[in-house]
Short mmCIF file of C-alpha atoms and ligand atoms in Angstrom, two decimals:
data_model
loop_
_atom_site.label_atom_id
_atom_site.label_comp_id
_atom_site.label_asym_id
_atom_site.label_seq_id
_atom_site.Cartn_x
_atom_site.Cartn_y
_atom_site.Cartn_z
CA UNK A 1 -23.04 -24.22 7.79
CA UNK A 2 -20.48 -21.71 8.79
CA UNK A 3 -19.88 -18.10 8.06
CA UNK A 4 -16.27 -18.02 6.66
CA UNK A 5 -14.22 -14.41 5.66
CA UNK A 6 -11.96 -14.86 3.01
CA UNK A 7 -9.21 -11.97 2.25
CA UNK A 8 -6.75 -12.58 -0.77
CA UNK A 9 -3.64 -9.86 -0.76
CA UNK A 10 -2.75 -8.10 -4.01
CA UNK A 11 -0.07 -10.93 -4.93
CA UNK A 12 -3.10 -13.38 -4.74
CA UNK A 13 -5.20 -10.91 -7.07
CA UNK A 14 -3.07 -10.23 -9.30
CA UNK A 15 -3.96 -11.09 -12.69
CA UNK A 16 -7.31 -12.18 -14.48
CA UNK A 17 -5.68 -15.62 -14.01
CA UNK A 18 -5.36 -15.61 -10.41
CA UNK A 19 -8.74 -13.29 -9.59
CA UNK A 20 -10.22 -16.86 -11.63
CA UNK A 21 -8.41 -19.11 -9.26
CA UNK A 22 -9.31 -17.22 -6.20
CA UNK A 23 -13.37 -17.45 -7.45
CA UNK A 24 -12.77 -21.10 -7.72
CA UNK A 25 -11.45 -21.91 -4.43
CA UNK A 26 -14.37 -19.17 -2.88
CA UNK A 27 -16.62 -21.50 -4.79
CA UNK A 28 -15.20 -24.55 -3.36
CA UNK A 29 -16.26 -22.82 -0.06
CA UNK A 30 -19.53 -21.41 -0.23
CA UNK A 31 -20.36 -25.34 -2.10
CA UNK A 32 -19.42 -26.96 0.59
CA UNK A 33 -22.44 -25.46 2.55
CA UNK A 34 -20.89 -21.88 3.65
CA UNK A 35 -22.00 -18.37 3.53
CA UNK A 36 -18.97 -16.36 2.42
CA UNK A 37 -18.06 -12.95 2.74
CA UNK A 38 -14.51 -12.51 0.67
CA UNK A 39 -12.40 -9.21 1.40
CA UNK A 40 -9.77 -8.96 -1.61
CA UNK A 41 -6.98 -6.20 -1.72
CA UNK A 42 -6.11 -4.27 -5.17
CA UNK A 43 -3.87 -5.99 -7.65
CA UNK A 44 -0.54 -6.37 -7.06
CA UNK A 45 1.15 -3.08 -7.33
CA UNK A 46 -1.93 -1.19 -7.93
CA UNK A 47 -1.82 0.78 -4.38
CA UNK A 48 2.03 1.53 -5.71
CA UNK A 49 0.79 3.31 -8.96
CA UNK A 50 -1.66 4.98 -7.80
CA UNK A 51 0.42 6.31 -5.01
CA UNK A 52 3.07 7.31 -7.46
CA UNK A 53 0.48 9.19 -9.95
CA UNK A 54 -0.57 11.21 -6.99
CA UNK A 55 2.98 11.70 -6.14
CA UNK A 56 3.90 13.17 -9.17
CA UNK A 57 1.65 15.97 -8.74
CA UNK A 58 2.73 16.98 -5.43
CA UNK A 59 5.60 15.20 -4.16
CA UNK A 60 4.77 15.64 -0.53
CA UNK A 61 0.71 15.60 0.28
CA UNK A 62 0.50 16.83 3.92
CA UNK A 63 -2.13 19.04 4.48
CA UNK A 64 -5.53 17.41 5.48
CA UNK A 65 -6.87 18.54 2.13
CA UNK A 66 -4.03 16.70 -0.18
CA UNK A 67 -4.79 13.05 1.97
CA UNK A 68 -8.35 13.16 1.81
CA UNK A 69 -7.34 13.05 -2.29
CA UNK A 70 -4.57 10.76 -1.71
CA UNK A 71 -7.44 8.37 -0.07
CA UNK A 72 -9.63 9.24 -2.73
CA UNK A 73 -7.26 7.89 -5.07
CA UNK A 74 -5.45 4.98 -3.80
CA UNK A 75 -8.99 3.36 -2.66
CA UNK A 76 -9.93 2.77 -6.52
CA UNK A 77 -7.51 -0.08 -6.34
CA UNK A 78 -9.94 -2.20 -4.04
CA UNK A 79 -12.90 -1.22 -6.03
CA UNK A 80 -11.69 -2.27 -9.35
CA UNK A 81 -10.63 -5.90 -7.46
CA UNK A 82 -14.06 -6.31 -5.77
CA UNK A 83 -15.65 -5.67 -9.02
CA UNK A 84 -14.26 -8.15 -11.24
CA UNK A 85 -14.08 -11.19 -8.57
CA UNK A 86 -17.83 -10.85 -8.43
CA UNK A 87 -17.54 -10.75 -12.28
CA UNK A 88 -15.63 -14.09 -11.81
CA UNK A 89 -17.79 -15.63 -9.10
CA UNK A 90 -21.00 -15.14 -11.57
CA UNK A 91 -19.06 -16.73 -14.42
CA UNK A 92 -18.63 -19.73 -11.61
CA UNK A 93 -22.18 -19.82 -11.72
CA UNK A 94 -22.48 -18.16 -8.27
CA UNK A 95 -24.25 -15.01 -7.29
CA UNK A 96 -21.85 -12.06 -6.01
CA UNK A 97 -22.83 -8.56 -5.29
CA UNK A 98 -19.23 -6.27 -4.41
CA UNK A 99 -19.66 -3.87 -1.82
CA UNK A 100 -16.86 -0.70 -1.68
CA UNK A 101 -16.74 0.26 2.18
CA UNK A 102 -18.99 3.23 1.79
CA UNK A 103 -21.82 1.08 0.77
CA UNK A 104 -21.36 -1.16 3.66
CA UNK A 105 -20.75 1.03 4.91
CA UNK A 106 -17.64 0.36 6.96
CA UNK A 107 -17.44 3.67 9.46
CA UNK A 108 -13.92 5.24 10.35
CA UNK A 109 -12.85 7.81 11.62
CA UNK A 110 -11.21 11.27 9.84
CA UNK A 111 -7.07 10.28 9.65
CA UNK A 112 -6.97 9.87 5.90
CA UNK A 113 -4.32 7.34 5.19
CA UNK A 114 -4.51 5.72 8.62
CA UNK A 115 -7.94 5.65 9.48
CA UNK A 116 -9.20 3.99 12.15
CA UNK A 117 -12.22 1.61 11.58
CA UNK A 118 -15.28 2.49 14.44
CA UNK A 119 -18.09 1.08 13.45
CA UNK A 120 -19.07 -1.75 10.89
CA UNK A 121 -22.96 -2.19 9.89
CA UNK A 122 -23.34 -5.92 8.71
CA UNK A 123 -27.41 -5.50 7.89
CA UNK A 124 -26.99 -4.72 4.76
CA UNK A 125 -24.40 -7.85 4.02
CA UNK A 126 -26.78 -10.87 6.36
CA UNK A 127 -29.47 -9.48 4.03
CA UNK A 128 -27.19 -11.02 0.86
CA UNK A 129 -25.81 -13.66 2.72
CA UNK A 130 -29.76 -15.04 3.19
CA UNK A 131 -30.32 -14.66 -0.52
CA UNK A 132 -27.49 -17.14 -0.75
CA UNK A 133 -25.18 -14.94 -2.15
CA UNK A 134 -21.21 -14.50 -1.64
CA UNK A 135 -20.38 -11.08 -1.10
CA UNK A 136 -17.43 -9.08 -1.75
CA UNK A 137 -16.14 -6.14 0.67
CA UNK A 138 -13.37 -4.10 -0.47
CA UNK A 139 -10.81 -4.41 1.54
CA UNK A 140 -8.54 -0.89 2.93
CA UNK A 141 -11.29 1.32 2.68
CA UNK A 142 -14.08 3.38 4.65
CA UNK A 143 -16.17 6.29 5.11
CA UNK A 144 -15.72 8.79 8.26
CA UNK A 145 -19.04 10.39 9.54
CA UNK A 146 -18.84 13.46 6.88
CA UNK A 147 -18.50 11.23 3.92
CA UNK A 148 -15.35 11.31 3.26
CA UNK A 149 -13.85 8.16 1.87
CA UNK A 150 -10.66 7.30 4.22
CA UNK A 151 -8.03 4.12 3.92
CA UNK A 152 -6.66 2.40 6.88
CA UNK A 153 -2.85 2.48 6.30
CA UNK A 154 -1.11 0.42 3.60
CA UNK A 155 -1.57 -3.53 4.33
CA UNK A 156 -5.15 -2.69 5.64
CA UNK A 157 -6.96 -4.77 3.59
CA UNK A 158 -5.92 -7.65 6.74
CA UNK A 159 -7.68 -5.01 9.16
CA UNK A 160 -11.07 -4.59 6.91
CA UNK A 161 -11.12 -8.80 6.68
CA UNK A 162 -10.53 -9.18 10.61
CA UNK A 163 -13.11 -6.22 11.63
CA UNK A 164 -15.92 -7.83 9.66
CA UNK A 165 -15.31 -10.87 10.63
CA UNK A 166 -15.48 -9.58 14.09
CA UNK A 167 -18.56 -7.58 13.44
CA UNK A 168 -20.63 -10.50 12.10
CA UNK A 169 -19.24 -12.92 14.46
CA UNK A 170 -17.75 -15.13 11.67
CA UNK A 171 -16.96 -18.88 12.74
CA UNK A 172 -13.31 -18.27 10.94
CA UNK A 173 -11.37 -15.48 9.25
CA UNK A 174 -8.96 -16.77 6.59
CA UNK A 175 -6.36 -14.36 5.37
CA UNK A 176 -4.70 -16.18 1.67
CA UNK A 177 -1.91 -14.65 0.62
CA UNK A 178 1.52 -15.40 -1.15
CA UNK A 179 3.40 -17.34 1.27
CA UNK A 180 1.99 -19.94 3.51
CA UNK A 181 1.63 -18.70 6.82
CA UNK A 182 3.67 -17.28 9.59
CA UNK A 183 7.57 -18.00 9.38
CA UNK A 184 10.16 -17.58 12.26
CA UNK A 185 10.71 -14.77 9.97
CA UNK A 186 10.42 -13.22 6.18
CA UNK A 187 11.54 -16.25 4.42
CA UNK A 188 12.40 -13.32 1.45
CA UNK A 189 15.53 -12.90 3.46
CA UNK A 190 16.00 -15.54 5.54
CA UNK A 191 15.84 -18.78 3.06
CA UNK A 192 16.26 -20.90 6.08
CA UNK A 193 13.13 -19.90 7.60
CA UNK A 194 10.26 -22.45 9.29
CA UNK A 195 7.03 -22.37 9.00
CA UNK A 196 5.43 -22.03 12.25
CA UNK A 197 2.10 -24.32 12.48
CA UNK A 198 0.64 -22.17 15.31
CA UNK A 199 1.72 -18.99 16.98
CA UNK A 200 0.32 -17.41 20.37
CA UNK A 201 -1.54 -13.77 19.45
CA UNK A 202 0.97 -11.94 21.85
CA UNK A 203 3.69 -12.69 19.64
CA UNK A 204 1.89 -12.34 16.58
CA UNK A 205 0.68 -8.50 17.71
CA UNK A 206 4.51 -8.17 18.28
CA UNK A 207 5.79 -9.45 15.08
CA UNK A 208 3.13 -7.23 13.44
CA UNK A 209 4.07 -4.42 15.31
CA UNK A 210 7.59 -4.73 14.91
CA UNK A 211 7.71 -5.29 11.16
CA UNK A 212 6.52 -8.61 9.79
CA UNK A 213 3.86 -7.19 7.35
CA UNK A 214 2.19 -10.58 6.77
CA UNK A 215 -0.72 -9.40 8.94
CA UNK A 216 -1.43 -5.55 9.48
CA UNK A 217 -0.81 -4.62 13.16
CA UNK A 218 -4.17 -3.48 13.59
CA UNK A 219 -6.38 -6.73 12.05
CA UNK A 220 -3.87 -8.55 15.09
CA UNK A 221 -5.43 -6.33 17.80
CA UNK A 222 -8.84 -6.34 15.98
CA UNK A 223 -8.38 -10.21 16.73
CA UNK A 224 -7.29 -10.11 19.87
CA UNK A 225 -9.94 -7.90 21.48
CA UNK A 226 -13.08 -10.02 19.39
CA UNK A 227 -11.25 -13.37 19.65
CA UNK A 228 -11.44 -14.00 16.00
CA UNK A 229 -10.73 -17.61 14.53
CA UNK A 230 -7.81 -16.52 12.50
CA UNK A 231 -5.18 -17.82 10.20
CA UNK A 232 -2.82 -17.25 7.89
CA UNK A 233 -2.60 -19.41 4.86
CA UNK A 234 -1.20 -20.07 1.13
CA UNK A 235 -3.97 -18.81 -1.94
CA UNK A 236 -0.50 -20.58 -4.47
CA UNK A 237 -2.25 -24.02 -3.73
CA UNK A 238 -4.19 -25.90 -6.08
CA UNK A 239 -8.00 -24.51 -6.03
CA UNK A 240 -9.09 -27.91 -5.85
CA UNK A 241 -7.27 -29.38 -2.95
CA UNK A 242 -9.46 -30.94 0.10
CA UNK A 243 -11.33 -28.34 1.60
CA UNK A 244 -10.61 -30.17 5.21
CA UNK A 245 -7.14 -30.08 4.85
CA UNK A 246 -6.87 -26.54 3.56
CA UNK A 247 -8.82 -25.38 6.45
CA UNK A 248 -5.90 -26.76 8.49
CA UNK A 249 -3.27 -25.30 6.59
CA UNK A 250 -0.54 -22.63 7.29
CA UNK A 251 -0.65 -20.80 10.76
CA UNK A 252 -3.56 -20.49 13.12
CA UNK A 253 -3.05 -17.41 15.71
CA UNK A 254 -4.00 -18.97 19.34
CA UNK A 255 -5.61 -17.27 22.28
CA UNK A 256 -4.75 -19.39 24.86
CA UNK A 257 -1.49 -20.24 26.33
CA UNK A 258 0.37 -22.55 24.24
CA UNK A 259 0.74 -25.76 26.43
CA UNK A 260 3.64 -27.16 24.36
CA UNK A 261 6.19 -28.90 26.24
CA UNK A 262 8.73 -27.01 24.72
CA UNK A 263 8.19 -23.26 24.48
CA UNK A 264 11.17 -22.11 22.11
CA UNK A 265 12.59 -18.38 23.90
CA UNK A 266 12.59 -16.80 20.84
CA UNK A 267 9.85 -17.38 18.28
CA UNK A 268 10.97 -15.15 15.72
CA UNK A 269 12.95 -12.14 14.23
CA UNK A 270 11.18 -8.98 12.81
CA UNK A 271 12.83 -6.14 11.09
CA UNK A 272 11.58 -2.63 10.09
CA UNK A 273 13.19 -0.38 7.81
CA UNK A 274 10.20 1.88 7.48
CA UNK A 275 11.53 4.01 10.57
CA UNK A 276 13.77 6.74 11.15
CA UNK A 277 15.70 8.64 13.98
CA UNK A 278 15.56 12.08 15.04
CA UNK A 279 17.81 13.62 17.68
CA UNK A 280 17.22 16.75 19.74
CA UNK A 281 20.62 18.11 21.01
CA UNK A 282 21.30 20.17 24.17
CA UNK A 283 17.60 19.97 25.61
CA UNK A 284 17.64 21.10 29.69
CA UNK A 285 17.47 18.35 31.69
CA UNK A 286 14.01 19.33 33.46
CA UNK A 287 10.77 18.23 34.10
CA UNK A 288 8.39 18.89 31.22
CA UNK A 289 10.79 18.54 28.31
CA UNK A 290 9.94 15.10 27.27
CA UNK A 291 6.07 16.31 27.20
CA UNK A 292 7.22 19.13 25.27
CA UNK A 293 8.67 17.64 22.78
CA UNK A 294 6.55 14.24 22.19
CA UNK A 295 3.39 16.07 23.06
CA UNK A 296 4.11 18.15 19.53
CA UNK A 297 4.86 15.19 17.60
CA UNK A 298 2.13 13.43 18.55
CA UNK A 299 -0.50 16.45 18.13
CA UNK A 300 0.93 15.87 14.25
CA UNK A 301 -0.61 12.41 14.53
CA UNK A 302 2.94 10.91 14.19
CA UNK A 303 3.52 7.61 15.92
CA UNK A 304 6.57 7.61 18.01
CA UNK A 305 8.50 4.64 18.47
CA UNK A 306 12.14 3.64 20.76
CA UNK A 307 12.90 6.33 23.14
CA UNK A 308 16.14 7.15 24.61
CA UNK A 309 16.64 10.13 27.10
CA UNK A 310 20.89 10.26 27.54
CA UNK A 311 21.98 10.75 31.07
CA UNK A 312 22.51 14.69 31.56
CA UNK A 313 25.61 16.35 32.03
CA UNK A 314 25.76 20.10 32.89
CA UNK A 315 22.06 20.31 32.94
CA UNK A 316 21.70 19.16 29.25
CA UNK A 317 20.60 16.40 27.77
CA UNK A 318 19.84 14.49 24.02
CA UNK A 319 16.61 12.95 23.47
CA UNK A 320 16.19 10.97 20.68
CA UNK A 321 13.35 8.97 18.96
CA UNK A 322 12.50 6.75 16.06
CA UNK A 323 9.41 7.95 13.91
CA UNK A 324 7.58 6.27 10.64
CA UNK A 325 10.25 7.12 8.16
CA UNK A 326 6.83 8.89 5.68
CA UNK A 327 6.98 10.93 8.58
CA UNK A 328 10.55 12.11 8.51
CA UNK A 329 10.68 14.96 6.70
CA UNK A 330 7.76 16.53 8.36
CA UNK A 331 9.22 15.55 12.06
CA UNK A 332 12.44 17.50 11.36
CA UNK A 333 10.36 20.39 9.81
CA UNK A 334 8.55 20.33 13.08
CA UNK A 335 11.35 20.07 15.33
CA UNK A 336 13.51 22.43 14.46
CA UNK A 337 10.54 25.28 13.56
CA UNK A 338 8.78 25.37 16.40
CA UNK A 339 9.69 22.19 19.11
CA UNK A 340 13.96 23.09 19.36
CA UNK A 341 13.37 26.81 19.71
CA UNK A 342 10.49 26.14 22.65
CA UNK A 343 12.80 23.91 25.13
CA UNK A 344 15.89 25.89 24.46
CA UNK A 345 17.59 22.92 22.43
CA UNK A 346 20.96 23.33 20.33
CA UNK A 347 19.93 21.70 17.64
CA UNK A 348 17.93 18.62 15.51
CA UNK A 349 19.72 15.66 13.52
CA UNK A 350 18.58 13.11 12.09
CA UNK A 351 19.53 9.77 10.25
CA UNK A 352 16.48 8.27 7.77
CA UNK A 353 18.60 4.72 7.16
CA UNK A 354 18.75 3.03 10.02
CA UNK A 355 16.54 -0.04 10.73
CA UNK A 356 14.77 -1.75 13.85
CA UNK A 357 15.80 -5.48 14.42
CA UNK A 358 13.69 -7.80 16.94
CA UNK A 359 13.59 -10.97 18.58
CA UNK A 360 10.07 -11.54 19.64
CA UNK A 361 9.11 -14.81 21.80
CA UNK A 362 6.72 -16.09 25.06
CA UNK A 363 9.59 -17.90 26.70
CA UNK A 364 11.56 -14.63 27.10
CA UNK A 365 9.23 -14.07 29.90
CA UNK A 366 10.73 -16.97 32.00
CA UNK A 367 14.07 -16.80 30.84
CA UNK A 368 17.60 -14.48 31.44
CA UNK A 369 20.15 -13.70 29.57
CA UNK A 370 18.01 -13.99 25.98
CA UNK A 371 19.32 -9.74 25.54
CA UNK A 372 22.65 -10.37 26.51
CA UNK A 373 22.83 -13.30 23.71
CA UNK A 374 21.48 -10.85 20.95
CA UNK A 375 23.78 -8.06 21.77
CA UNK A 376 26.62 -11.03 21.39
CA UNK A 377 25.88 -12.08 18.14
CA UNK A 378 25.76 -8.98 16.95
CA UNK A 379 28.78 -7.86 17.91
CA UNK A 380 30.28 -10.63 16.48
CA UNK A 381 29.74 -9.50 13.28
CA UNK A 382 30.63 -5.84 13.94
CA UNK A 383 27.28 -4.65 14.28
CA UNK A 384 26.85 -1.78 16.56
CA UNK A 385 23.72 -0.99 18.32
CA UNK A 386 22.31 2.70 18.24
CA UNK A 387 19.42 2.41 20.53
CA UNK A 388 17.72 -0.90 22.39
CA UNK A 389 13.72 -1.20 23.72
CA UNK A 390 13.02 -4.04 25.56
CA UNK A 391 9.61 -5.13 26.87
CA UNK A 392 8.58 -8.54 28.69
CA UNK A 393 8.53 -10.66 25.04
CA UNK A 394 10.35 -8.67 23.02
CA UNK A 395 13.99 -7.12 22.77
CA UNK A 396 14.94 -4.37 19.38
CA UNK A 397 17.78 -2.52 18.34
CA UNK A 398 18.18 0.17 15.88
CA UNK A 399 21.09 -0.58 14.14
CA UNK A 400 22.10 1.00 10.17
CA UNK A 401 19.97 -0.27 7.90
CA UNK A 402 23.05 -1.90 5.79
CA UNK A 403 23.51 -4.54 8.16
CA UNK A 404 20.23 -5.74 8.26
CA UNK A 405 19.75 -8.61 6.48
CA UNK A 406 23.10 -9.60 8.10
CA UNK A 407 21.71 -9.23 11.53
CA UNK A 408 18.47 -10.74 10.74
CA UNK A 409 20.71 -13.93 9.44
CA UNK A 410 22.96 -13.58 12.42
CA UNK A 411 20.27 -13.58 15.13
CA UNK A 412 17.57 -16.52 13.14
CA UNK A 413 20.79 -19.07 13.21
CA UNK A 414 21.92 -17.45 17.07
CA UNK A 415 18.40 -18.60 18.67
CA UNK A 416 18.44 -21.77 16.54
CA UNK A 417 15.37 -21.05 14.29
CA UNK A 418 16.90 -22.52 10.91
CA UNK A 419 15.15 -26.13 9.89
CA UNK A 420 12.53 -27.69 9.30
CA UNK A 421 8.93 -26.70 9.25
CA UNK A 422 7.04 -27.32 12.49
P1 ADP B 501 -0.62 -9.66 0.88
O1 ADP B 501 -0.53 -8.88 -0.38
O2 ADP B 501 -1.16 -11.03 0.68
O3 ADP B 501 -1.28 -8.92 1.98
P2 ADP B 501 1.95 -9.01 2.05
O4 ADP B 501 3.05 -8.74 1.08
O5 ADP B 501 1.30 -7.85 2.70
O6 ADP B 501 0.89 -9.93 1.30
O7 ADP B 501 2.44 -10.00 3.21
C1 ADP B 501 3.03 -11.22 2.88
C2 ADP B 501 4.55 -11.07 2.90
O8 ADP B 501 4.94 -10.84 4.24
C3 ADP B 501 5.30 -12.30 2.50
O9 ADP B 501 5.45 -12.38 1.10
C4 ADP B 501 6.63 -12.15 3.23
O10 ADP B 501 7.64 -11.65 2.40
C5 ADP B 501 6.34 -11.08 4.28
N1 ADP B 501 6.70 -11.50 5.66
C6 ADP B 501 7.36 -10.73 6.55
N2 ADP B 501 7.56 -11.39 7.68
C7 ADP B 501 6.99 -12.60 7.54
C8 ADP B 501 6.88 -13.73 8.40
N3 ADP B 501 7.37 -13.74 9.65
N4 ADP B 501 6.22 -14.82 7.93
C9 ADP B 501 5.71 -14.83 6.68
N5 ADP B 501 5.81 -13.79 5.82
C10 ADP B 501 6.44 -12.69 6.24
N1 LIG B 502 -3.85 -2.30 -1.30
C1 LIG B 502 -3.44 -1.80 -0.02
C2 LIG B 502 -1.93 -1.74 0.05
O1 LIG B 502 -1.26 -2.06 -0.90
C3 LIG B 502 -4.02 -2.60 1.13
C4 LIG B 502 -3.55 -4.03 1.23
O2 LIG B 502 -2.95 -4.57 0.29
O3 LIG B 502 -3.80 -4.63 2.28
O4 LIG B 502 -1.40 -1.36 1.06
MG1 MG B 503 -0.63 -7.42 3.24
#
C-alpha cells in the first residue's frame, strides 16, 4: 500500500462529466490498495471569472486591502471543485471528506495572490486516511498566521499537490492534466513537439521558470528540495486503463543525473509573454544606483527578471529590466514618482509587448557555441534581440512579442527537437 497525491488541473475538472471521470480513475487507485489524497484545481475558467468579477469593480486591486479580497474571491473556485469530487467519490461508493486549505490547514505566509506556503499540518488528513477514506485538499489556497485566506499565484494548485505530498512523505505525486506530460515545448504552438519520457529537475525548474506553465515554478522547487516522486501525466485517458501502465505514463521529473548515452544540448524551448520591460534613462554611472533602483522595486514585492546595465558614456548610463507584466503599470508608477527623481535619471520608458524566448538543456553545460546558434537562427528570420540572460543551462532573449511563435518554431526545428515521441 502506497500513499499516492493526485492533482487534476481545471481542464481535467471541468464539467460534471469529467469531475465523474476523474472520481473513477481516483477509485481505480485507492481499489487497488492505496490511500489517496487528491488535490483538484477550480473548473476550467473559473479562476478567470472570478478574477474578472472582481475586476470589474476596481480595475486595478493594489493596495494590501483590495488582494486580501481578490484572494478571498478567486479561492471559491477550489472549494466548489473539492466539494463536488467528494460528492462524486461517495456516489463511487467511496468515502471522501474535502478539506479547503484553512481546514487543513495549509499555513502561508501574508503576500495575497502569491503566497508562499510555510507550513503544512497533515494530522488532521493521516487521521482520514486511517478511516480509509480519500481525501480532497483544495488546491491554490491557504491561511497566513492572522487568518487570512491567501492563494499561491495562478497555476498553484501544482504547488499545494507537491507541498503535501512533501509534507506527508507521499510514495508518488501525480499531477493529471490536459496534455500528456512534458513536451520539448507547448505542443499548442509547436505541433511538431515530442513528448519527453523523462526530464532531469534542473531543466524542469528552468522550463517552469522560464514559461512552460505545465508545472508551477514553485511545486518544481517544492520537489526538488523534498525529492518528491513526481510526474506529469494525461487525466484524457480512458479511466479504466491498467493502473501499471498509467503509473508509467507521461513524464517522470529525475533527480539524478541522466546517464543516457546521448544527452541532447538543448532539451527544450520556453516562452513567456507574461513580462514586460522598463527602462530608466540617463541614470549616473555610480556605485549604488543599481541598489537604488532594484532595491525599490523589490520592497514592492515585484519580481525582477533580465538585467541589462548599458556601458556608460559621459557618466550616464540606461538600466533596464523585465518585470511580471501584472506588475507593469505599478513599476512605471513607481519609477518615475519616486525611483527616477532619487538617482537623478532623465526619464522611464517602457514597452509591455515584448516576450522572453529560451532554450533550456543539461548538455549546454559541456558544450560551445549552443548561444551563438540561437542568435543565428534568429536572425535568419529577421528577429532582433532586445536583451539576452544566459546562465550555465539556459540562454533567453527578449525579443517583440509578434515574433514569438515564429521564434519558438525557428529555434524547436534549429536544435532538432521536431519528431517523434521519446
Ligand atoms: P492544468 O489546468 O492541468 O494545470 P495548465 O494549463 O496549467 O493545465 O498546464 C498545461 C498546459 O501547459 C498544456 O495544455 C500546454 O499548453 C502548456 N505547456 C506549456 N509548455 C509545455 C510543455 N513544455 N509541455 C507540455 N505542456 C506545456
Ligand atoms: N485555479 C488556479 C488558477 O487558475 C490554480 C490552478 O489552476 O492551479 O490559476
Ligand atoms: Mg496549471
Amino acid at each position: 500500500m502506497a500513499l499516492i497525491v493526485h492533482k487534476y488541473g481545471g481542464t481535467s475538472m471541468g464539467s460534471t462529466e469529467r469531475i465523474r471521470n476523474v472520481a473513477k480513475r481516483v477509485a481505480k487507485w485507492w481499489r487497488a490498495g492505496h490511500q489517496m489524497v487528491v488535490v483538484p484545481s477550480a473548473m476550467s475558467g473559473e479562476t478567470n471569472r472570478l478574477l474578472a468579477l472582481a475586476k470589474d469593480l476596481m480595475p486595478d486591486a493594489r493596495s494590501p486591502e483590495a488582494l486580501r479580497e481578490l484572494d478571498m474571491i478567486a479561492s471559491t473556485g477550489e472549494q466548489v471543485s473539492v466539494g463536488l469530487l467528494s460528492l462524486a467519490l461517495q456516489a463511487e461508493g467511496l468515502q471522501a471528506v474535502s478539506y479547503a486549505g484553512w481546514q487543513v490547514p495549509i499555513k502561508t505566509d501574508s503576500a495575497y495572490t502569491k503566497a508562499r506556503i510555510s507550513a503544512i499540518d497533515d494530522a488532521r488528513v493521516r487521521a482520514d486516511l486511517a478511516a480509509g477514506k480519500v481525501v480532497i485538499v483544495t488546491g491554490f489556497q491557504g491561511i497566513d498566521g492572522d487568518g487570512h485566506i491567501t492563494t499561491l499565484g495562478r497555476g498553484g494548485s501544482d504547488t499545494s499537490a507537491v507541498a503535501v505530498a512533501a509534507a506527508m512523505k507521499a510514495d508518488e505525486c501525480l499531477i493529471y492534466t490536459d496534455v500528456d506530460g512534458v513536451y520539448t515545448t507547448d505542443p499548442r504552438i509547436v505541433p511538431e513537439a515530442r513528448r519527453l519520457s523523462s526530464i532531469s529537475f534542473e531543466e524542469m525548474l528552468e522550463m517552469a521558470s522560464l514559461g512552460s506553465k505545465v508545472l508551477q515554478i514553485r511545486s518544481v522547487e517544492f520537489a526538488g528540495k523534498y525529492r518528491v516522486p513526481l510526474r506529469v501525466l494525461s487525466s484524457f485517458t480512458p479511466w479504466d486503463i491498467d493502473l501499471d501502465e498509467e503509473a508509467k505514463s507521461g513524464t517522470l521529473i529525475t533527480y539524478e543525473e541522466d546517464d543516457k548515452m546521448e544527452q541532447a544540448v538543448v532539451s527544450g524551448i520556453a516562452f513567456n509573454r507574461d513580462e514586460a520591460k522598463v527602462t530608466v534613462l540617463g541614470v549616473p554611472d555610480r556605485p549604488g544606483i543599481a541598489y537604488q533602483i532594484l532595491g525599490a522595486v523589490a520592497e514592492a514585492n515585484i519580481d525582477v527578471d533580465v538585467i541589462i546595465q548599458n556601458v556608460s558614456n559621459d557618466g550616464k548610463t540606461d538600466f533596464s529590466f523585465t518585470v511580471p507584466r501584472s506588475d507593469y503599470g505599478r513599476v512605471l508608477d513607481l519609477l518615475k514618482a519616486s525611483v527616477a527623481p532619487a538617482v537623478g535619471a532623465s526619464s522611464v520608458i517602457g514597452d509591455n509587448r515584448i516576450c522572453k524566448v529560451s532554450i533550456v538543456g543539461i548538455g549546454m553545460k559541456s558544450h560551445v557555441g549552443v548561444a551563438a546558434k540561437m542568435f543565428r537562427s534568429l536572425s535568419e528570420e529577421g528577429i532582433n534581440i532586445q536583451m539576452i540572460s544566459t546562465s550555465e543551462i539556459k540562454t533567453s532573449v527578449v525579443i517583440d512579442e509578434k515574433y514569438m511563435e515564429l521564434a519558438v518554431r525557428a529555434l524547436h526545428r534549429a536544435f532538432e527537437l521536431d519528431g517523434q515521441p521519446t
